[in-house]
Amino acid sequence: MSAHQKYRYENDCKPDENRNKGASRWSHCRKRGADGSLRKSHAVEEPVKCSQSSRRPKSFTTPESEGPVSRVKNWGDEVEAEEMRSNVQRDMHRYRRRILEADFPQRDRKISSGSSDSRDSRDSKESSVKGDIETDEATLIRRQKQINYGKNTLAYDGYIKEVPKHMRQPGVHPKTPNKFKKYSRRSWDQQIKLWRVKLHAWDPPAEEGSDVQQIEVIDLGEIMDFELDVECSVDTESKCPTSSGVSLSLAEDSFTGTPKKVMKIEDTEMS
Amino acid sequence: MENSTKEEYKIQSFDLETQKLLKTALKDPGSVDLEKVSNVIVDQSLKDQIFSREAGRICYTIIQAEAKQTNGNVFRRNILNRLQQEFKAREETRKRSTQEWVCLVSFICNIFDYLKVNNIPMMALVHPVYDCLFRLAQSDALQNEEEVDCLVLQLHRIGDQLEKMNMQLMDELFNLLRDGFLLQEDLSSMGRLLLLEILEFRAGGWTLSETAQKYYYSEVTD
């Protein structure tokens, strides 16, 4: 690594320019580290398109992939991926600290406003005894993305405004799945689905009429109870926020299919 | 219009309507076309030397405001992608106008300085910034006082951060600068002085010793 490497990525940046011209302009620096073999490596590098990821020396980035990487990334995407990784690492440190604190409880435990999704004494017993928390970065990032989809909804906004964290009743109020716990892929995906469905109870009413919407949502809850044998009573009547005339637009992701599907079943079975 | 905002973000050079747009973006980003705002900022940065050195700050504020208000990062993404386009075209820009090229470098470095991700500089920008500085360290650029001036300014501002992100590249860059200083005959005397100062600056751990400070920055009384 050295001028050799640096030269490579510099040329990568100008894929459309006359390479010969580029070569002579850069020859000054090339010769510095030079043993002449740089010219050859330049030719070898030719097929590599201007790709940010290929330019990075190995010591530079973590080897874990950030998921599917297109060859030519734009800076916007790259920075978002960086941010995601950095957030997940930060969350993990916080979570680890919390587990330790739970092991050595202090009387005046503050309720942190951090973004870590859950914390209770069970976490500490289960995870610290087993020593098991999910640490695979790709998994954590994937899970965080799924959580973000759910949190980016109007329903979630409405929910957290209405029910402060310390007032949440387990079973009644949806709880964000804990991305640091060990779960199989299926188990995790199912938890996310259930969580998203529960959150729909706080969907802002559609423009057509809040009554109709409320009834549908209630039925949905009952269906879920019946079908999946899950202990959750979705008490929606008091929870739906007053109509703001806003029609809900769900996030465009795979989860929007779920509630509609269930509602259709309801139509055929119950009518 | 509050003058404090104007001065703080150095937006005096924009026309009044654009100033208004920027101020709204700072307070209520959800209500404006953020892509337009980012284009306005980038365009101006390429023209206005003062603004190019300070635009990072206004970008940072808008990004924070947007994150808080809508949890989005449309603005940041637009700025970065637009910046990337300009970066790709930098060699043409340099041919066309040294002033624009120098503004571009200032702007990229300013963004690197201000837009951090969880208080860490954006890794995606490290190599591009180094690319720009390496370009400025080429012999054709060193001849040109405007470019040397830009180079040393950036190194003063973000050199230590850049070095932390990649020590090896900084070493290579400084090898070029040292060689340029010692071997290149067509440097202006100001250019040479600027290079000497930056060489000492880095050697001193990104700060000037008192003696050096006196040497470079005191008035000579005769």
Short mmCIF file of C-alpha atoms in Angstrom, two decimals:
data_model
loop_
_atom_site.label_atom_id
_atom_site.label_comp_id
_atom_site.label_asym_id
_atom_site.label_seq_id
_atom_site.Cartn_x
_atom_site.Cartn_y
_atom_site.Cartn_z
CA MET A 1 0.00 0.00 0.00
CA SER A 2 1.22 3.48 -0.61
CA ALA A 3 1.34 5.73 -3.60
CA HIS A 4 0.54 2.58 -5.47
CA GLN A 5 -2.80 2.22 -3.83
CA LYS A 6 -3.55 5.86 -3.78
CA TYR A 7 -2.92 6.19 -7.45
CA ARG A 8 -5.39 3.43 -8.14
CA TYR A 9 -8.32 5.12 -6.57
CA GLU A 10 -7.47 8.48 -7.94
CA ASN A 11 -7.86 7.17 -11.40
CA ASP A 12 -11.02 5.41 -10.46
CA CYS A 13 -12.50 8.79 -9.91
CA LYS A 14 -12.25 9.83 -13.49
CA PRO A 15 -13.68 6.96 -15.43
CA ASP A 16 -14.70 9.06 -18.37
CA GLU A 17 -11.60 11.07 -18.86
CA ASN A 18 -8.83 10.35 -21.22
CA ARG A 19 -6.79 7.92 -19.24
CA ASN A 20 -3.61 8.68 -21.05
CA LYS A 21 -3.86 12.29 -20.19
CA GLY A 22 -4.59 11.34 -16.64
CA ALA A 23 -1.56 9.11 -16.61
CA SER A 24 0.83 11.81 -17.63
CA ARG A 25 -0.62 14.29 -15.23
CA TRP A 26 -0.31 11.91 -12.38
CA SER A 27 3.02 10.57 -13.51
CA HIS A 28 4.68 13.02 -11.17
CA CYS A 29 3.30 11.33 -8.14
CA ARG A 30 3.44 7.89 -9.61
CA LYS A 31 7.13 8.08 -10.02
CA ARG A 32 7.53 9.00 -6.43
CA GLY A 33 6.79 5.66 -4.94
CA ALA A 34 7.68 4.19 -8.19
CA ASP A 35 9.21 1.08 -9.45
CA GLY A 36 7.53 1.26 -12.80
CA SER A 37 5.12 -1.52 -12.00
CA LEU A 38 2.43 1.01 -11.29
CA ARG A 39 1.59 1.26 -14.93
CA LYS A 40 0.71 -2.38 -15.03
CA SER A 41 -1.46 -2.17 -11.99
CA HIS A 42 -3.24 0.72 -13.58
CA ALA A 43 -4.15 -1.48 -16.52
CA VAL A 44 -5.34 -4.19 -14.19
CA GLU A 45 -7.54 -1.75 -12.40
CA GLU A 46 -9.17 -0.61 -15.61
CA PRO A 47 -12.21 -2.89 -15.39
CA VAL A 48 -12.99 -1.68 -11.91
CA LYS A 49 -15.51 1.08 -12.18
CA CYS A 50 -15.50 4.06 -9.93
CA SER A 51 -16.54 2.26 -6.82
CA GLN A 52 -16.09 3.68 -3.41
CA SER A 53 -15.92 0.34 -1.71
CA SER A 54 -13.16 -1.12 -3.86
CA ARG A 55 -10.88 1.78 -3.15
CA ARG A 56 -10.72 1.33 0.53
CA PRO A 57 -7.61 -0.20 1.98
CA LYS A 58 -8.34 -3.22 4.12
CA SER A 59 -7.49 -1.56 7.37
CA PHE A 60 -10.07 1.04 6.70
CA THR A 61 -13.52 -0.51 6.90
CA THR A 62 -14.99 -3.26 8.96
CA PRO A 63 -15.07 -6.45 6.96
CA GLU A 64 -18.70 -7.12 7.76
CA SER A 65 -20.84 -6.30 4.82
CA GLU A 66 -23.53 -3.73 5.13
CA GLY A 67 -25.86 -5.87 3.12
CA PRO A 68 -26.14 -5.96 -0.65
CA VAL A 69 -23.69 -3.45 -2.01
CA SER A 70 -24.14 -2.07 -5.48
CA ARG A 71 -20.90 -1.47 -7.26
CA VAL A 72 -21.28 2.23 -7.59
CA LYS A 73 -22.61 3.69 -4.40
CA ASN A 74 -23.69 7.20 -3.89
CA TRP A 75 -22.52 9.12 -0.90
CA GLY A 76 -26.02 9.51 0.46
CA ASP A 77 -26.42 5.75 0.71
CA GLU A 78 -22.96 5.22 2.09
CA VAL A 79 -23.41 7.71 4.86
CA GLU A 80 -26.77 6.26 5.78
CA ALA A 81 -25.21 2.83 6.02
CA GLU A 82 -22.41 4.27 8.17
CA GLU A 83 -24.95 5.87 10.39
CA MET A 84 -26.93 2.68 10.73
CA ARG A 85 -23.81 0.75 11.73
CA SER A 86 -22.73 3.42 14.13
CA ASN A 87 -26.16 3.60 15.75
CA VAL A 88 -26.33 -0.13 16.15
CA GLN A 89 -22.90 -0.21 17.79
CA ARG A 90 -23.90 2.56 20.11
CA ASP A 91 -27.14 0.79 21.01
CA MET A 92 -25.20 -2.35 21.74
CA HIS A 93 -22.90 -0.58 24.18
CA ARG A 94 -25.84 0.97 25.92
CA TYR A 95 -27.64 -2.31 26.11
CA ARG A 96 -24.63 -4.08 27.55
CA ARG A 97 -24.30 -1.40 30.19
CA ARG A 98 -27.94 -1.79 31.07
CA ILE A 99 -27.62 -5.48 31.49
CA LEU A 100 -24.69 -4.97 33.80
CA GLU A 101 -26.65 -2.44 35.76
CA ALA A 102 -29.53 -4.85 36.04
CA ASP A 103 -27.15 -7.37 37.52
CA PHE A 104 -26.05 -4.86 40.08
CA PRO A 105 -29.24 -2.91 40.59
CA GLN A 106 -29.08 0.54 42.05
CA ARG A 107 -32.05 1.82 43.97
CA ASP A 108 -32.41 4.95 41.92
CA ARG A 109 -32.37 3.53 38.46
CA LYS A 110 -33.06 6.25 35.99
CA ILE A 111 -35.29 5.56 33.07
CA SER A 112 -33.08 6.31 30.16
CA SER A 113 -34.35 8.09 27.11
CA GLY A 114 -32.02 6.13 24.90
CA SER A 115 -33.16 4.38 21.84
CA SER A 116 -32.53 0.85 23.03
CA ASP A 117 -35.75 -0.92 22.68
CA SER A 118 -36.30 -2.81 25.85
CA ARG A 119 -34.90 -3.41 29.22
CA ASP A 120 -36.20 -5.46 32.08
CA SER A 121 -34.81 -7.79 34.64
CA ARG A 122 -35.52 -10.74 32.45
CA ASP A 123 -33.00 -9.46 29.94
CA SER A 124 -30.27 -9.62 32.48
CA LYS A 125 -31.08 -13.05 33.77
CA GLU A 126 -31.44 -14.57 30.38
CA SER A 127 -28.71 -12.84 28.49
CA SER A 128 -26.01 -12.37 31.04
CA VAL A 129 -26.30 -15.86 32.41
CA LYS A 130 -26.10 -17.33 28.96
CA GLY A 131 -23.75 -14.58 27.84
CA ASP A 132 -25.93 -14.36 24.80
CA ILE A 133 -26.84 -11.29 22.99
CA GLU A 134 -27.16 -10.90 19.28
CA THR A 135 -23.98 -9.29 18.07
CA ASP A 136 -23.94 -9.99 14.36
CA GLU A 137 -23.90 -6.57 12.77
CA ALA A 138 -25.78 -7.52 9.63
CA THR A 139 -28.55 -9.08 11.68
CA LEU A 140 -28.77 -6.11 14.00
CA ILE A 141 -28.93 -3.75 11.08
CA ARG A 142 -31.63 -5.76 9.38
CA ARG A 143 -33.67 -5.87 12.57
CA GLN A 144 -33.17 -2.19 13.17
CA LYS A 145 -34.47 -1.43 9.69
CA GLN A 146 -37.60 -3.41 10.39
CA ILE A 147 -38.05 -1.58 13.66
CA ASN A 148 -37.54 1.73 11.87
CA TYR A 149 -40.32 0.91 9.43
CA GLY A 150 -42.65 0.42 12.31
CA LYS A 151 -41.54 3.51 14.15
CA ASN A 152 -41.88 5.69 11.10
CA THR A 153 -45.64 5.31 11.09
CA LEU A 154 -48.28 7.75 12.22
CA ALA A 155 -49.64 4.96 14.35
CA TYR A 156 -46.41 4.75 16.32
CA ASP A 157 -46.28 8.51 16.72
CA GLY A 158 -49.81 8.48 18.02
CA TYR A 159 -49.08 5.59 20.33
CA ILE A 160 -46.06 7.06 22.03
CA LYS A 161 -47.80 10.38 22.48
CA GLU A 162 -50.72 8.71 24.08
CA VAL A 163 -49.10 6.11 26.27
CA PRO A 164 -45.91 7.13 28.06
CA LYS A 165 -43.41 4.32 28.48
CA HIS A 166 -43.84 3.93 32.19
CA MET A 167 -47.60 3.54 31.75
CA ARG A 168 -47.37 0.66 29.37
CA GLN A 169 -49.10 -2.50 30.40
CA PRO A 170 -47.50 -5.67 29.17
CA GLY A 171 -49.79 -7.56 26.85
CA VAL A 172 -52.04 -4.61 26.27
CA HIS A 173 -49.61 -2.16 24.83
CA PRO A 174 -47.32 -3.06 21.94
CA LYS A 175 -43.70 -3.40 22.83
CA THR A 176 -40.89 -3.04 20.36
CA PRO A 177 -39.07 -6.33 19.93
CA ASN A 178 -35.61 -6.35 21.43
CA LYS A 179 -33.11 -6.67 18.63
CA PHE A 180 -30.36 -7.82 20.97
CA LYS A 181 -32.05 -10.99 22.05
CA LYS A 182 -31.28 -14.21 20.30
CA TYR A 183 -34.15 -15.30 18.11
CA SER A 184 -34.46 -17.33 15.00
CA ARG A 185 -35.20 -15.43 11.84
CA ARG A 186 -38.79 -16.69 11.72
CA SER A 187 -39.41 -15.91 15.32
CA TRP A 188 -38.11 -12.39 14.94
CA ASP A 189 -40.08 -11.71 11.77
CA GLN A 190 -43.21 -12.92 13.45
CA GLN A 191 -42.65 -10.70 16.46
CA ILE A 192 -42.25 -7.74 14.17
CA LYS A 193 -45.46 -8.60 12.35
CA LEU A 194 -47.42 -8.89 15.55
CA TRP A 195 -45.96 -5.67 16.85
CA ARG A 196 -46.89 -3.83 13.66
CA VAL A 197 -50.40 -5.19 13.76
CA LYS A 198 -50.85 -4.12 17.33
CA LEU A 199 -49.63 -0.66 16.45
CA HIS A 200 -52.38 -0.30 13.89
CA ALA A 201 -54.76 0.23 16.75
CA TRP A 202 -53.36 3.73 16.86
CA ASP A 203 -53.81 4.44 13.17
CA PRO A 204 -55.30 7.84 12.65
CA PRO A 205 -58.85 7.46 11.38
CA ALA A 206 -59.45 7.52 7.63
CA GLU A 207 -61.40 10.38 6.10
CA GLU A 208 -64.50 8.29 5.38
CA GLY A 209 -65.56 8.09 8.94
CA SER A 210 -63.87 7.25 12.16
CA ASP A 211 -66.59 4.89 13.30
CA VAL A 212 -66.16 2.49 10.45
CA GLN A 213 -62.43 2.50 10.88
CA GLN A 214 -62.71 1.77 14.55
CA ILE A 215 -64.92 -1.20 14.09
CA GLU A 216 -62.60 -2.68 11.52
CA VAL A 217 -59.69 -2.27 13.82
CA ILE A 218 -61.46 -3.92 16.71
CA ASP A 219 -62.36 -6.89 14.60
CA LEU A 220 -58.83 -7.14 13.43
CA GLY A 221 -57.70 -7.42 17.01
CA GLU A 222 -60.17 -10.16 17.74
CA ILE A 223 -59.12 -12.08 14.70
CA MET A 224 -55.53 -11.90 15.76
CA ASP A 225 -56.47 -13.15 19.20
CA PHE A 226 -58.35 -16.03 17.80
CA GLU A 227 -56.06 -17.07 15.01
CA LEU A 228 -52.77 -16.74 16.70
CA ASP A 229 -53.70 -17.49 20.24
CA VAL A 230 -51.86 -14.46 21.40
CA GLU A 231 -52.69 -12.78 24.62
CA CYS A 232 -53.41 -9.29 23.55
CA SER A 233 -56.63 -7.45 23.93
CA VAL A 234 -56.63 -4.59 21.58
CA ASP A 235 -58.63 -2.01 23.37
CA THR A 236 -59.14 0.42 20.57
CA GLU A 237 -62.18 2.49 21.34
CA SER A 238 -60.48 4.73 23.78
CA LYS A 239 -57.22 4.73 21.96
CA CYS A 240 -57.96 6.00 18.49
CA PRO A 241 -56.85 9.56 18.25
CA THR A 242 -59.34 12.15 17.23
CA SER A 243 -59.70 12.59 13.56
CA SER A 244 -57.27 14.96 12.10
CA GLY A 245 -58.52 14.54 8.59
CA VAL A 246 -55.28 12.85 7.71
CA SER A 247 -55.54 9.73 5.64
CA LEU A 248 -53.00 7.22 6.72
CA SER A 249 -50.34 6.26 4.29
CA LEU A 250 -48.56 3.17 5.48
CA ALA A 251 -44.90 2.70 4.86
CA GLU A 252 -44.28 1.01 1.57
CA ASP A 253 -42.94 -2.25 2.81
CA SER A 254 -43.93 -5.85 3.13
CA PHE A 255 -45.88 -5.30 6.29
CA THR A 256 -48.65 -3.27 4.78
CA GLY A 257 -50.00 -6.51 3.37
CA THR A 258 -50.61 -8.10 6.69
CA PRO A 259 -53.56 -6.25 8.18
CA LYS A 260 -55.45 -6.12 4.90
CA LYS A 261 -55.08 -9.83 4.44
CA VAL A 262 -56.45 -10.54 7.84
CA MET A 263 -59.35 -8.20 7.29
CA LYS A 264 -60.32 -10.07 4.15
CA ILE A 265 -60.45 -13.30 6.07
CA GLU A 266 -62.74 -11.60 8.48
CA ASP A 267 -65.10 -10.64 5.69
CA THR A 268 -65.48 -14.17 4.43
CA GLU A 269 -65.69 -15.86 7.78
CA MET A 270 -67.78 -13.49 9.77
CA SER A 271 -70.35 -12.28 7.26
CA MET B 1 -34.47 39.82 8.62
CA GLU B 2 -32.30 39.16 11.63
CA ASN B 3 -28.75 40.08 10.86
CA SER B 4 -27.45 37.52 13.25
CA THR B 5 -28.67 34.69 11.08
CA LYS B 6 -27.19 36.33 8.02
CA GLU B 7 -23.84 36.69 9.64
CA GLU B 8 -23.81 33.40 11.39
CA TYR B 9 -24.36 31.49 8.23
CA LYS B 10 -22.78 33.95 5.88
CA ILE B 11 -25.77 34.10 3.60
CA GLN B 12 -25.49 37.79 2.79
CA SER B 13 -24.45 37.01 -0.71
CA PHE B 14 -27.72 35.33 -1.59
CA ASP B 15 -30.60 37.31 -3.01
CA LEU B 16 -33.37 38.11 -0.56
CA GLU B 17 -35.77 35.46 -1.72
CA THR B 18 -33.16 32.75 -1.34
CA GLN B 19 -32.20 34.05 2.07
CA LYS B 20 -35.80 33.69 3.06
CA LEU B 21 -35.87 30.15 1.75
CA LEU B 22 -32.80 29.26 3.75
CA LYS B 23 -34.15 30.75 6.93
CA THR B 24 -37.35 28.80 6.55
CA ALA B 25 -35.34 25.67 5.92
CA LEU B 26 -33.50 26.25 9.17
CA LYS B 27 -36.68 26.52 11.19
CA ASP B 28 -39.21 24.45 9.34
CA PRO B 29 -37.47 22.10 6.95
CA GLY B 30 -40.56 20.01 6.36
CA SER B 31 -42.21 22.93 4.62
CA VAL B 32 -39.64 23.56 1.93
CA ASP B 33 -38.30 21.73 -1.06
CA LEU B 34 -35.13 20.40 0.46
CA GLU B 35 -33.69 19.31 -2.84
CA LYS B 36 -33.94 22.86 -4.06
CA VAL B 37 -32.35 24.15 -0.89
CA SER B 38 -29.44 21.78 -1.23
CA ASN B 39 -28.89 22.81 -4.84
CA VAL B 40 -28.97 26.45 -3.92
CA ILE B 41 -26.37 25.89 -1.25
CA VAL B 42 -24.06 23.84 -3.42
CA ASP B 43 -24.32 26.25 -6.35
CA GLN B 44 -23.45 29.19 -4.18
CA SER B 45 -20.58 27.35 -2.54
CA LEU B 46 -18.96 26.94 -5.90
CA LYS B 47 -19.11 30.64 -6.57
CA ASP B 48 -18.58 32.32 -3.27
CA GLN B 49 -15.30 31.76 -1.50
CA ILE B 50 -16.49 32.97 1.87
CA PHE B 51 -19.60 30.85 1.75
CA SER B 52 -17.75 27.75 0.60
CA ARG B 53 -15.73 27.82 3.79
CA GLU B 54 -18.73 28.16 6.04
CA ALA B 55 -21.57 26.39 4.32
CA GLY B 56 -21.03 23.30 6.41
CA ARG B 57 -22.57 25.01 9.36
CA ILE B 58 -25.85 25.87 7.74
CA CYS B 59 -26.04 22.37 6.30
CA TYR B 60 -25.50 20.88 9.72
CA THR B 61 -28.28 22.95 11.21
CA ILE B 62 -30.75 22.07 8.51
CA ILE B 63 -29.92 18.40 8.87
CA GLN B 64 -30.51 18.52 12.61
CA ALA B 65 -33.74 20.41 12.11
CA GLU B 66 -35.02 17.92 9.58
CA ALA B 67 -34.09 14.95 11.72
CA LYS B 68 -35.90 16.44 14.65
CA GLN B 69 -38.95 17.52 12.75
CA THR B 70 -39.63 14.66 10.36
CA ASN B 71 -37.00 12.10 11.25
CA GLY B 72 -35.91 12.32 7.64
CA ASN B 73 -32.59 12.92 5.99
CA VAL B 74 -33.63 14.09 2.58
CA PHE B 75 -31.49 17.17 2.82
CA ARG B 76 -28.32 15.39 3.83
CA ARG B 77 -28.72 12.82 1.12
CA ASN B 78 -29.27 15.53 -1.49
CA ILE B 79 -26.26 17.53 -0.40
CA LEU B 80 -24.04 14.49 -0.43
CA ASN B 81 -25.15 13.22 -3.79
CA ARG B 82 -24.88 16.62 -5.37
CA LEU B 83 -21.46 17.01 -3.84
CA GLN B 84 -20.50 13.66 -5.26
CA GLN B 85 -21.46 14.79 -8.74
CA GLU B 86 -19.36 17.89 -8.40
CA PHE B 87 -16.51 15.85 -7.06
CA LYS B 88 -16.61 13.51 -10.03
CA ALA B 89 -16.40 16.48 -12.36
CA ARG B 90 -13.66 18.20 -10.42
CA GLU B 91 -10.94 17.93 -13.02
CA GLU B 92 -13.11 19.66 -15.60
CA THR B 93 -14.02 22.25 -13.04
CA ARG B 94 -10.38 22.88 -12.33
CA LYS B 95 -9.65 23.38 -16.02
CA ARG B 96 -12.58 25.71 -16.40
CA SER B 97 -11.98 27.86 -13.38
CA THR B 98 -9.44 27.69 -10.61
CA GLN B 99 -11.74 29.73 -8.42
CA GLU B 100 -14.55 27.22 -8.72
CA TRP B 101 -12.18 24.34 -8.10
CA VAL B 102 -10.83 25.95 -5.00
CA CYS B 103 -14.35 26.67 -3.78
CA LEU B 104 -15.29 23.06 -4.38
CA VAL B 105 -12.41 21.82 -2.28
CA SER B 106 -13.23 24.25 0.50
CA PHE B 107 -16.81 23.16 0.46
CA ILE B 108 -16.09 19.45 0.55
CA CYS B 109 -13.67 19.95 3.42
CA ASN B 110 -16.11 22.13 5.27
CA ILE B 111 -18.79 19.47 4.92
CA PHE B 112 -16.33 16.89 6.17
CA ASP B 113 -15.67 19.10 9.17
CA TYR B 114 -19.27 19.77 10.10
CA LEU B 115 -21.37 16.84 9.01
CA LYS B 116 -20.45 14.11 11.39
CA VAL B 117 -22.20 10.84 12.00
CA ASN B 118 -22.54 10.27 15.73
CA ASN B 119 -19.61 12.62 16.17
CA ILE B 120 -17.40 10.67 13.84
CA PRO B 121 -16.43 12.16 10.49
CA MET B 122 -18.09 10.61 7.49
CA MET B 123 -15.93 7.79 6.27
CA ALA B 124 -17.36 8.09 2.82
CA LEU B 125 -15.73 11.49 2.45
CA VAL B 126 -12.25 10.63 3.63
CA HIS B 127 -10.87 9.42 0.33
CA PRO B 128 -12.55 12.12 -1.73
CA VAL B 129 -11.07 14.79 0.51
CA TYR B 130 -7.66 13.23 0.24
CA ASP B 131 -8.08 13.06 -3.52
CA CYS B 132 -8.66 16.77 -3.64
CA LEU B 133 -5.68 17.53 -1.46
CA PHE B 134 -3.44 15.24 -3.45
CA ARG B 135 -4.53 17.06 -6.58
CA LEU B 136 -3.59 20.33 -4.99
CA ALA B 137 -0.21 18.89 -4.13
CA GLN B 138 0.64 18.15 -7.73
CA SER B 139 3.33 20.30 -9.25
CA ASP B 140 1.05 22.15 -11.63
CA ALA B 141 -1.18 23.14 -8.73
CA LEU B 142 1.68 24.09 -6.44
CA GLN B 143 2.77 26.71 -8.94
CA ASN B 144 -0.51 28.41 -8.39
CA GLU B 145 -0.69 30.45 -5.21
CA GLU B 146 -4.47 30.27 -5.08
CA GLU B 147 -4.33 26.50 -4.95
CA VAL B 148 -1.54 26.36 -2.39
CA ASP B 149 -3.47 28.75 -0.24
CA CYS B 150 -6.53 26.52 -0.43
CA LEU B 151 -4.47 23.44 0.36
CA VAL B 152 -2.90 24.84 3.49
CA LEU B 153 -6.17 26.29 4.69
CA GLN B 154 -7.84 22.90 4.54
CA LEU B 155 -4.94 21.23 6.28
CA HIS B 156 -5.07 23.78 9.06
CA ARG B 157 -8.75 23.18 9.53
CA ILE B 158 -9.13 19.44 9.17
CA GLY B 159 -5.63 18.03 8.91
CA ASP B 160 -5.64 16.44 12.31
CA GLN B 161 -9.00 14.78 11.76
CA LEU B 162 -7.93 13.50 8.38
CA GLU B 163 -4.76 12.12 9.79
CA LYS B 164 -6.70 10.21 12.43
CA MET B 165 -8.86 8.68 9.75
CA ASN B 166 -5.89 7.66 7.64
CA MET B 167 -2.34 8.27 8.75
CA GLN B 168 -0.72 6.68 5.78
CA LEU B 169 -2.33 8.93 3.24
CA MET B 170 -1.41 11.97 5.25
CA ASP B 171 2.19 10.81 5.29
CA GLU B 172 2.14 10.41 1.54
CA LEU B 173 0.57 13.80 1.07
CA PHE B 174 3.21 15.45 3.16
CA ASN B 175 5.94 13.64 1.26
CA LEU B 176 4.63 15.33 -1.84
CA LEU B 177 4.54 18.68 -0.13
CA ARG B 178 8.03 18.32 1.20
CA ASP B 179 9.35 17.31 -2.19
CA GLY B 180 7.50 20.16 -3.81
CA PHE B 181 8.99 22.60 -1.37
CA LEU B 182 12.50 21.32 -1.76
CA LEU B 183 12.66 20.43 -5.42
CA GLN B 184 10.16 22.44 -7.33
CA GLU B 185 11.74 25.51 -8.79
CA ASP B 186 8.75 27.35 -10.11
CA LEU B 187 7.02 27.98 -6.80
CA SER B 188 6.32 31.54 -5.87
CA SER B 189 8.00 32.68 -2.71
CA MET B 190 4.64 32.99 -1.00
CA GLY B 191 3.82 29.49 -2.12
CA ARG B 192 7.04 28.25 -0.66
CA LEU B 193 6.40 30.04 2.59
CA LEU B 194 2.94 28.58 2.87
CA LEU B 195 4.33 25.12 2.35
CA LEU B 196 7.03 25.58 4.91
CA GLU B 197 4.51 26.74 7.45
CA ILE B 198 2.24 23.75 6.91
CA LEU B 199 5.18 21.38 7.12
CA GLU B 200 6.09 22.83 10.47
CA PHE B 201 2.49 22.88 11.54
CA ARG B 202 2.05 19.19 11.08
CA ALA B 203 5.46 18.39 12.49
CA GLY B 204 4.41 20.23 15.61
CA GLY B 205 1.35 18.04 16.03
CA TRP B 206 -1.04 20.25 14.07
CA THR B 207 -0.18 23.33 15.97
CA LEU B 208 2.48 25.99 15.67
CA SER B 209 5.11 26.33 18.30
CA GLU B 210 5.52 29.77 19.76
CA THR B 211 8.69 30.42 17.86
CA ALA B 212 7.12 29.30 14.63
CA GLN B 213 4.13 31.48 15.33
CA LYS B 214 6.42 34.42 15.76
CA TYR B 215 8.35 33.57 12.66
CA TYR B 216 5.39 33.35 10.38
CA TYR B 217 2.88 35.68 11.82
CA SER B 218 4.63 38.58 13.45
CA GLU B 219 5.20 41.89 11.85
CA VAL B 220 8.80 42.55 11.18
CA THR B 221 9.79 45.74 12.88
CA ASP B 222 12.73 47.52 11.43
#
